[in-house]
Short mmCIF file of C-alpha atoms and ligand atoms in Angstrom, two decimals:
data_model
loop_
_atom_site.label_atom_id
_atom_site.label_comp_id
_atom_site.label_asym_id
_atom_site.label_seq_id
_atom_site.Cartn_x
_atom_site.Cartn_y
_atom_site.Cartn_z
CA MET F 1 -12.96 34.73 30.99
CA SER F 2 -12.19 31.48 29.12
CA GLY F 3 -13.42 33.11 25.90
CA ASN F 4 -9.91 34.41 25.34
CA VAL F 5 -8.23 31.05 25.96
CA LEU F 6 -5.51 30.61 23.35
CA ILE F 7 -6.60 27.94 20.86
CA SER F 8 -3.72 26.81 18.68
CA PRO F 9 -3.86 27.30 14.89
CA GLU F 10 -3.09 23.56 14.81
CA LEU F 11 -6.39 22.72 16.52
CA ILE F 12 -8.37 25.14 14.32
CA SER F 13 -6.84 23.65 11.18
CA ARG F 14 -7.48 20.12 12.40
CA LEU F 15 -11.13 20.98 13.17
CA GLU F 16 -11.53 22.42 9.67
CA HIS F 17 -10.37 19.11 8.18
CA ALA F 18 -11.62 16.54 10.71
CA GLU F 19 -14.21 14.04 9.48
CA ARG F 20 -14.39 12.17 12.78
CA VAL F 21 -14.61 13.86 16.18
CA GLY F 22 -15.09 12.04 19.50
CA VAL F 23 -16.00 13.69 22.81
CA PHE F 24 -15.72 12.31 26.36
CA THR F 25 -17.52 14.28 29.08
CA GLY F 26 -17.76 14.23 32.86
CA ALA F 27 -19.49 16.14 35.63
CA GLY F 28 -17.58 19.36 34.89
CA MET F 29 -19.58 19.62 31.64
CA SER F 30 -22.75 20.11 33.70
CA ALA F 31 -21.22 22.21 36.51
CA GLU F 32 -22.20 25.49 34.82
CA SER F 33 -25.78 24.26 34.67
CA GLY F 34 -25.70 24.01 38.46
CA VAL F 35 -25.11 20.26 38.84
CA PRO F 36 -22.52 19.66 41.59
CA THR F 37 -19.49 17.63 40.52
CA PHE F 38 -18.28 14.60 42.48
CA ARG F 39 -14.79 15.54 43.59
CA GLY F 40 -14.67 19.31 43.49
CA GLU F 41 -14.80 21.63 46.53
CA GLU F 42 -18.60 21.49 46.48
CA GLY F 43 -18.50 17.89 45.20
CA ILE F 44 -21.22 15.50 46.26
CA TRP F 45 -18.65 12.94 47.30
CA LYS F 46 -17.58 15.50 49.94
CA LYS F 47 -20.85 14.94 51.78
CA PHE F 48 -21.39 11.29 50.95
CA LYS F 49 -18.82 8.49 50.49
CA PRO F 50 -19.12 6.62 47.19
CA GLU F 51 -18.86 3.27 48.98
CA GLU F 52 -21.93 4.21 51.06
CA LEU F 53 -24.04 5.11 48.08
CA ALA F 54 -22.93 4.28 44.55
CA ASN F 55 -22.65 0.50 44.85
CA PHE F 56 -25.06 -2.40 44.76
CA ASP F 57 -24.30 -3.74 48.26
CA ALA F 58 -24.90 -0.29 49.79
CA PHE F 59 -28.22 -0.19 47.95
CA MET F 60 -29.34 -3.62 49.14
CA ARG F 61 -28.21 -2.73 52.68
CA ASN F 62 -29.96 0.62 52.77
CA PRO F 63 -32.13 1.24 49.70
CA GLY F 64 -33.88 4.14 51.42
CA LEU F 65 -30.62 6.10 51.85
CA VAL F 66 -29.55 5.49 48.25
CA TRP F 67 -32.99 6.48 46.94
CA GLU F 68 -32.86 9.61 49.12
CA TRP F 69 -29.56 10.55 47.44
CA TYR F 70 -30.80 9.90 43.91
CA ASN F 71 -34.09 11.70 44.54
CA HIS F 72 -32.06 14.67 45.83
CA ARG F 73 -30.01 14.64 42.62
CA LYS F 74 -33.17 14.23 40.49
CA GLN F 75 -34.63 17.33 42.12
CA LEU F 76 -31.39 19.22 41.44
CA ILE F 77 -31.32 18.08 37.81
CA GLY F 78 -35.06 18.70 37.35
CA GLY F 79 -34.56 22.42 37.90
CA ILE F 80 -31.68 23.03 35.51
CA THR F 81 -31.08 23.42 31.78
CA PRO F 82 -28.19 22.60 29.43
CA ASN F 83 -25.47 25.27 29.33
CA ALA F 84 -23.69 26.92 26.39
CA GLY F 85 -21.15 24.10 26.36
CA HIS F 86 -23.84 21.46 25.77
CA TYR F 87 -25.37 23.54 22.97
CA ALA F 88 -21.95 24.14 21.37
CA LEU F 89 -21.32 20.37 21.20
CA ALA F 90 -24.79 19.85 19.71
CA ALA F 91 -23.99 22.45 17.02
CA MET F 92 -20.56 20.88 16.40
CA GLU F 93 -22.13 17.50 15.62
CA SER F 94 -23.53 18.63 12.27
CA ARG F 95 -20.10 19.83 11.09
CA HIS F 96 -18.38 16.41 11.13
CA ARG F 97 -19.33 13.21 9.31
CA LEU F 98 -18.75 11.11 12.42
CA PHE F 99 -19.36 12.78 15.76
CA SER F 100 -20.25 11.14 19.07
CA ILE F 101 -20.28 11.94 22.77
CA ALA F 102 -19.35 9.31 25.38
CA THR F 103 -20.65 10.74 28.63
CA GLN F 104 -20.19 9.67 32.25
CA ASN F 105 -23.04 11.99 33.15
CA ILE F 106 -26.47 10.66 33.96
CA ASP F 107 -28.30 14.01 33.77
CA ASN F 108 -29.69 13.89 30.20
CA LEU F 109 -28.33 17.39 29.47
CA HIS F 110 -26.56 16.40 26.22
CA GLN F 111 -29.85 14.96 24.94
CA ARG F 112 -31.78 18.06 26.00
CA ALA F 113 -29.27 20.29 24.19
CA GLY F 114 -29.96 18.41 20.95
CA SER F 115 -26.93 16.12 20.62
CA LYS F 116 -27.88 12.97 18.70
CA THR F 117 -25.11 10.36 19.05
CA ILE F 118 -24.57 9.93 22.78
CA HIS F 119 -23.15 6.88 24.56
CA GLU F 120 -24.25 6.88 28.22
CA LEU F 121 -21.43 4.98 29.94
CA HIS F 122 -22.86 5.26 33.46
CA GLY F 123 -26.59 5.13 32.75
CA ASN F 124 -29.30 7.73 33.14
CA ILE F 125 -30.95 9.01 36.33
CA GLY F 126 -34.30 9.21 34.54
CA ARG F 127 -34.52 5.41 34.07
CA ASN F 128 -35.27 2.80 36.75
CA TYR F 129 -35.57 -1.00 36.74
CA CYS F 130 -36.47 -3.86 39.07
CA THR F 131 -33.50 -5.80 40.49
CA GLY F 132 -35.67 -8.93 40.46
CA CYS F 133 -37.48 -9.11 37.12
CA GLY F 134 -35.74 -6.30 35.20
CA THR F 135 -38.99 -4.45 34.46
CA TYR F 136 -38.38 -0.76 33.67
CA TYR F 137 -40.39 1.89 35.53
CA ALA F 138 -41.01 5.46 34.37
CA GLU F 139 -40.68 8.32 36.85
CA GLU F 140 -44.46 8.73 37.04
CA GLN F 141 -44.92 5.06 37.98
CA LEU F 142 -42.13 5.26 40.55
CA ALA F 143 -43.80 8.19 42.31
CA LEU F 144 -46.74 5.89 43.18
CA LEU F 145 -44.53 3.20 44.75
CA GLY F 146 -43.23 5.00 47.87
CA ASP F 147 -39.75 5.83 49.21
CA VAL F 148 -38.37 2.32 48.62
CA PRO F 149 -40.17 1.33 45.40
CA LYS F 150 -40.77 -2.36 44.71
CA SER F 151 -41.88 -3.97 41.49
CA ASN F 152 -45.58 -4.86 41.19
CA SER F 153 -44.83 -8.15 39.48
CA CYS F 154 -42.11 -9.72 41.64
CA ARG F 155 -41.87 -7.35 44.65
CA GLY F 156 -38.20 -6.91 43.85
CA LEU F 157 -36.43 -3.63 44.74
CA ILE F 158 -36.48 -1.05 41.95
CA ARG F 159 -33.14 0.76 41.41
CA PRO F 160 -31.90 3.71 39.33
CA ASP F 161 -30.56 2.67 35.92
CA VAL F 162 -27.04 3.94 36.68
CA VAL F 163 -23.72 2.07 36.79
CA TRP F 164 -22.38 1.70 40.33
CA PHE F 165 -18.81 0.91 41.41
CA GLY F 166 -17.95 -2.70 40.71
CA GLU F 167 -20.63 -2.94 38.00
CA MET F 168 -19.98 -3.48 34.32
CA LEU F 169 -20.72 -0.64 31.92
CA PRO F 170 -23.55 -1.30 29.43
CA ALA F 171 -21.78 -3.35 26.73
CA GLY F 172 -23.33 -1.65 23.71
CA GLU F 173 -22.57 1.85 25.00
CA TRP F 174 -19.04 0.91 25.99
CA ASP F 175 -18.24 -0.83 22.69
CA ALA F 176 -19.53 2.15 20.69
CA ALA F 177 -17.50 4.57 22.83
CA VAL F 178 -14.35 2.47 22.29
CA ARG F 179 -14.97 2.38 18.51
CA ALA F 180 -15.33 6.16 18.47
CA ALA F 181 -12.14 6.68 20.49
CA GLU F 182 -10.24 4.35 18.14
CA ARG F 183 -11.45 6.16 15.00
CA SER F 184 -11.42 9.83 15.94
CA ASP F 185 -9.21 12.38 14.18
CA ILE F 186 -9.74 14.70 17.16
CA TYR F 187 -10.83 13.55 20.65
CA PHE F 188 -11.97 15.93 23.41
CA SER F 189 -11.87 15.08 27.13
CA ILE F 190 -14.11 17.66 28.79
CA GLY F 191 -14.90 18.30 32.46
CA THR F 192 -13.69 15.02 33.90
CA SER F 193 -11.15 14.24 36.60
CA ALA F 194 -10.25 11.14 34.57
CA VAL F 195 -10.07 8.93 37.69
CA VAL F 196 -12.94 6.47 37.12
CA TYR F 197 -12.20 3.46 34.93
CA PRO F 198 -12.76 2.00 32.43
CA ALA F 199 -14.34 5.29 31.17
CA ALA F 200 -11.16 7.30 31.89
CA SER F 201 -9.21 5.01 29.55
CA LEU F 202 -11.07 6.40 26.50
CA PRO F 203 -8.91 9.52 25.91
CA ILE F 204 -5.78 7.39 26.42
CA LEU F 205 -7.12 4.90 23.86
CA ALA F 206 -7.88 7.73 21.43
CA LYS F 207 -4.36 9.10 21.85
CA SER F 208 -2.76 5.70 21.26
CA ALA F 209 -4.92 5.26 18.14
CA GLY F 210 -3.55 8.50 16.69
CA ALA F 211 -6.17 11.11 17.60
CA TYR F 212 -5.22 14.69 18.40
CA VAL F 213 -6.44 14.82 22.02
CA VAL F 214 -7.66 18.04 23.62
CA GLU F 215 -8.51 18.42 27.30
CA ILE F 216 -10.87 21.17 28.52
CA ASN F 217 -10.88 21.55 32.30
CA ILE F 218 -10.67 24.27 34.95
CA GLU F 219 -7.72 22.43 36.52
CA ARG F 220 -5.04 19.93 35.51
CA THR F 221 -5.91 16.22 35.81
CA ASP F 222 -4.14 12.85 35.71
CA PHE F 223 -4.69 12.94 31.96
CA SER F 224 -3.38 16.46 31.23
CA ARG F 225 0.21 15.36 30.56
CA HIS F 226 -1.02 12.97 27.84
CA ALA F 227 -3.11 15.57 25.99
CA ASP F 228 -1.84 17.20 22.79
CA GLU F 229 -3.50 20.43 23.87
CA VAL F 230 -4.98 21.58 27.18
CA LEU F 231 -7.52 24.42 27.12
CA PRO F 232 -7.73 25.68 30.71
CA GLY F 233 -11.12 27.04 31.66
CA LYS F 234 -14.85 26.45 31.80
CA SER F 235 -16.34 24.22 29.12
CA GLY F 236 -19.42 26.48 28.91
CA GLU F 237 -17.15 29.34 27.83
CA ILE F 238 -14.45 27.55 25.83
CA LEU F 239 -16.72 25.39 23.64
CA PRO F 240 -18.78 28.25 22.15
CA HIS F 241 -15.52 30.16 21.60
CA LEU F 242 -14.01 27.12 19.86
CA LEU F 243 -17.11 26.68 17.68
CA ALA F 244 -16.77 30.30 16.48
CA GLN F 245 -13.13 29.75 15.45
CA TYR F 246 -13.80 27.41 12.52
CA ALA F 247 -16.34 26.69 9.84
CA ARG F 248 -17.25 23.57 7.90
CA PRO F 249 -20.25 22.80 5.66
CA THR F 250 -23.14 21.26 7.57
CA ILE F 251 -23.35 17.49 7.17
CA SER F 252 -26.98 16.52 6.52
CA SER F 253 -26.97 12.85 7.61
CA VAL F 254 -25.55 12.29 11.10
CA GLU F 255 -23.60 9.00 11.07
CA THR F 256 -22.24 7.08 14.03
CA HIS F 257 -18.69 5.86 14.43
C1 BV8 M 1 -15.95 -1.43 36.65
C2 BV8 M 1 -22.57 6.39 39.34
C3 BV8 M 1 -15.42 -3.58 36.04
C4 BV8 M 1 -23.60 7.08 38.64
C5 BV8 M 1 -20.21 6.48 39.09
C6 BV8 M 1 -11.70 -1.45 43.23
C7 BV8 M 1 -12.89 -2.15 43.35
C8 BV8 M 1 -13.89 -2.13 42.37
C9 BV8 M 1 -13.69 -1.38 41.23
C10 BV8 M 1 -12.51 -0.67 41.14
C11 BV8 M 1 -11.49 -0.70 42.11
N1 BV8 M 1 -10.48 0.10 41.70
C12 BV8 M 1 -10.81 0.65 40.51
C13 BV8 M 1 -12.01 0.17 40.18
C14 BV8 M 1 -12.75 0.49 39.03
C15 BV8 M 1 -13.76 1.56 39.43
C16 BV8 M 1 -13.02 2.86 39.53
O1 BV8 M 1 -12.56 3.37 38.54
N2 BV8 M 1 -12.83 3.39 40.77
C17 BV8 M 1 -12.06 4.62 40.90
C18 BV8 M 1 -12.77 5.58 41.85
C19 BV8 M 1 -10.67 4.25 41.37
N3 BV8 M 1 -14.71 1.57 38.35
C20 BV8 M 1 -15.82 0.83 38.43
O2 BV8 M 1 -16.19 0.21 39.40
C21 BV8 M 1 -16.61 0.79 37.14
N4 BV8 M 1 -16.92 -0.56 36.83
O3 BV8 M 1 -14.75 -1.19 36.73
O4 BV8 M 1 -16.41 -2.66 36.41
C22 BV8 M 1 -15.81 -4.88 36.50
C23 BV8 M 1 -14.98 -5.90 36.19
C24 BV8 M 1 -15.31 -7.14 36.57
C25 BV8 M 1 -16.48 -7.35 37.28
C26 BV8 M 1 -17.33 -6.31 37.59
C27 BV8 M 1 -16.98 -5.06 37.21
C28 BV8 M 1 -17.91 1.55 37.29
C29 BV8 M 1 -17.60 3.02 37.43
C30 BV8 M 1 -18.90 3.83 37.46
C31 BV8 M 1 -19.10 4.35 38.85
N5 BV8 M 1 -20.26 5.22 38.87
N6 BV8 M 1 -21.32 7.14 39.28
C32 BV8 M 1 -23.90 8.33 39.42
O5 BV8 M 1 -24.43 8.24 40.54
O6 BV8 M 1 -23.59 9.39 38.87
S1 BV8 M 1 -18.72 7.27 39.14
C33 BV8 M 1 -18.87 8.97 39.13
O7 BV8 M 1 -17.53 9.47 38.91
C34 BV8 M 1 -19.67 9.51 37.98
O8 BV8 M 1 -20.35 8.53 37.24
C35 BV8 M 1 -18.66 10.17 37.09
O9 BV8 M 1 -18.88 9.73 35.83
C36 BV8 M 1 -17.39 9.61 37.54
C37 BV8 M 1 -16.18 10.44 37.17
O10 BV8 M 1 -16.31 11.69 37.77
P1 BV8 M 1 -16.23 13.00 36.83
O11 BV8 M 1 -17.37 12.97 35.90
O12 BV8 M 1 -14.87 13.10 36.26
O13 BV8 M 1 -16.50 14.12 37.90
P2 BV8 M 1 -15.46 14.70 38.97
O14 BV8 M 1 -16.23 15.48 39.97
O15 BV8 M 1 -14.54 13.61 39.42
O16 BV8 M 1 -14.56 15.70 38.12
C38 BV8 M 1 -15.17 16.87 37.55
C39 BV8 M 1 -14.09 17.52 36.70
O17 BV8 M 1 -14.66 18.65 36.05
C40 BV8 M 1 -12.92 18.04 37.51
O18 BV8 M 1 -11.72 17.69 36.87
C41 BV8 M 1 -13.11 19.57 37.51
O19 BV8 M 1 -11.87 20.24 37.51
C42 BV8 M 1 -13.81 19.76 36.20
N7 BV8 M 1 -14.67 20.93 36.11
C43 BV8 M 1 -15.48 21.46 37.07
N8 BV8 M 1 -16.18 22.50 36.55
C44 BV8 M 1 -15.81 22.61 35.24
C45 BV8 M 1 -14.86 21.62 34.96
N9 BV8 M 1 -14.31 21.45 33.73
C46 BV8 M 1 -14.71 22.31 32.77
N10 BV8 M 1 -15.63 23.29 32.97
C47 BV8 M 1 -16.19 23.46 34.18
N11 BV8 M 1 -17.10 24.45 34.36
#
């Protein structure tokens, strides 16, 4: 049970005094909600190869296959709810003057748990846009356009609003996530294998800018040796436990980094 993971007095003291906290999350954050990770034993990359699915050329070559994969994930995500880890981060936000979450996840679970300042580095599975004219389509509209949806205005292929391999991250989200990493007193890297760049460079950036960096993961990662503290275990168990270890007055106005 991760609830009895040893959290250092150093981290508790730092949390009690930290004005600025940054968080970086990956698929492991949503694992306890039932969303499969990418690279774990049950990972979705085990069944599908990223190069076949999560890149633009694969989409243009076989849009039906890529839509089948995203619709499968949408169904998965549609039936789940945020877990205790998501709610703990949402509660943590009101304790620190500057608090933000840079997430690689596209499942909307941080939003649904009530977190306010979220930078979606890899997009959101609930948004879709036309590759031709850029028009955005809501889920309800998409449902009327068949298995390989095309835009009404230009007949271009509609795609999920997610960042594929070889694609740039949304500039505004990325810049805000970098600012937060550079300014944090404490920076958490939670539930990520830290192998996909440039997102995985955020905890390294935070560390080099002087943050106290904490990794929460069920296993060691490429980043573990750089962390100031590694809390081994499930984020859905460790985060509520961490939240109960310290108190700070609630900050009324949520600011962004
Ligand atoms: C870019 C799409 C720049 C959305 C994803 C060669 C050619 C081209 C590019 C590259 C190249 N070499 C390197 C690159 C860069 C490439 C990259 O990093 N590749 C890696 C694989 C080597 N990156 C890119 O292409 C990025 N863009 O670089 O553009 C550029 C420059 C010039 C011109 C054009 C472009 C774009 C990267 C985004 C790719 N999109 N997904 C979707 O469908 O979801 S990546 C995919 O992996 C997800 O988005 C996810 O965010 C990401 C990382 O995975 P994790 O979230 O970490 O999940 P994972 O399963 O790996 O790990 C889960 C972890 O949780 C594990 O550690 C596990 O132990 C832990 N865990 C499990 N359960 C729990 C837990 N922890 C705690 N509690 C639990 N309960």
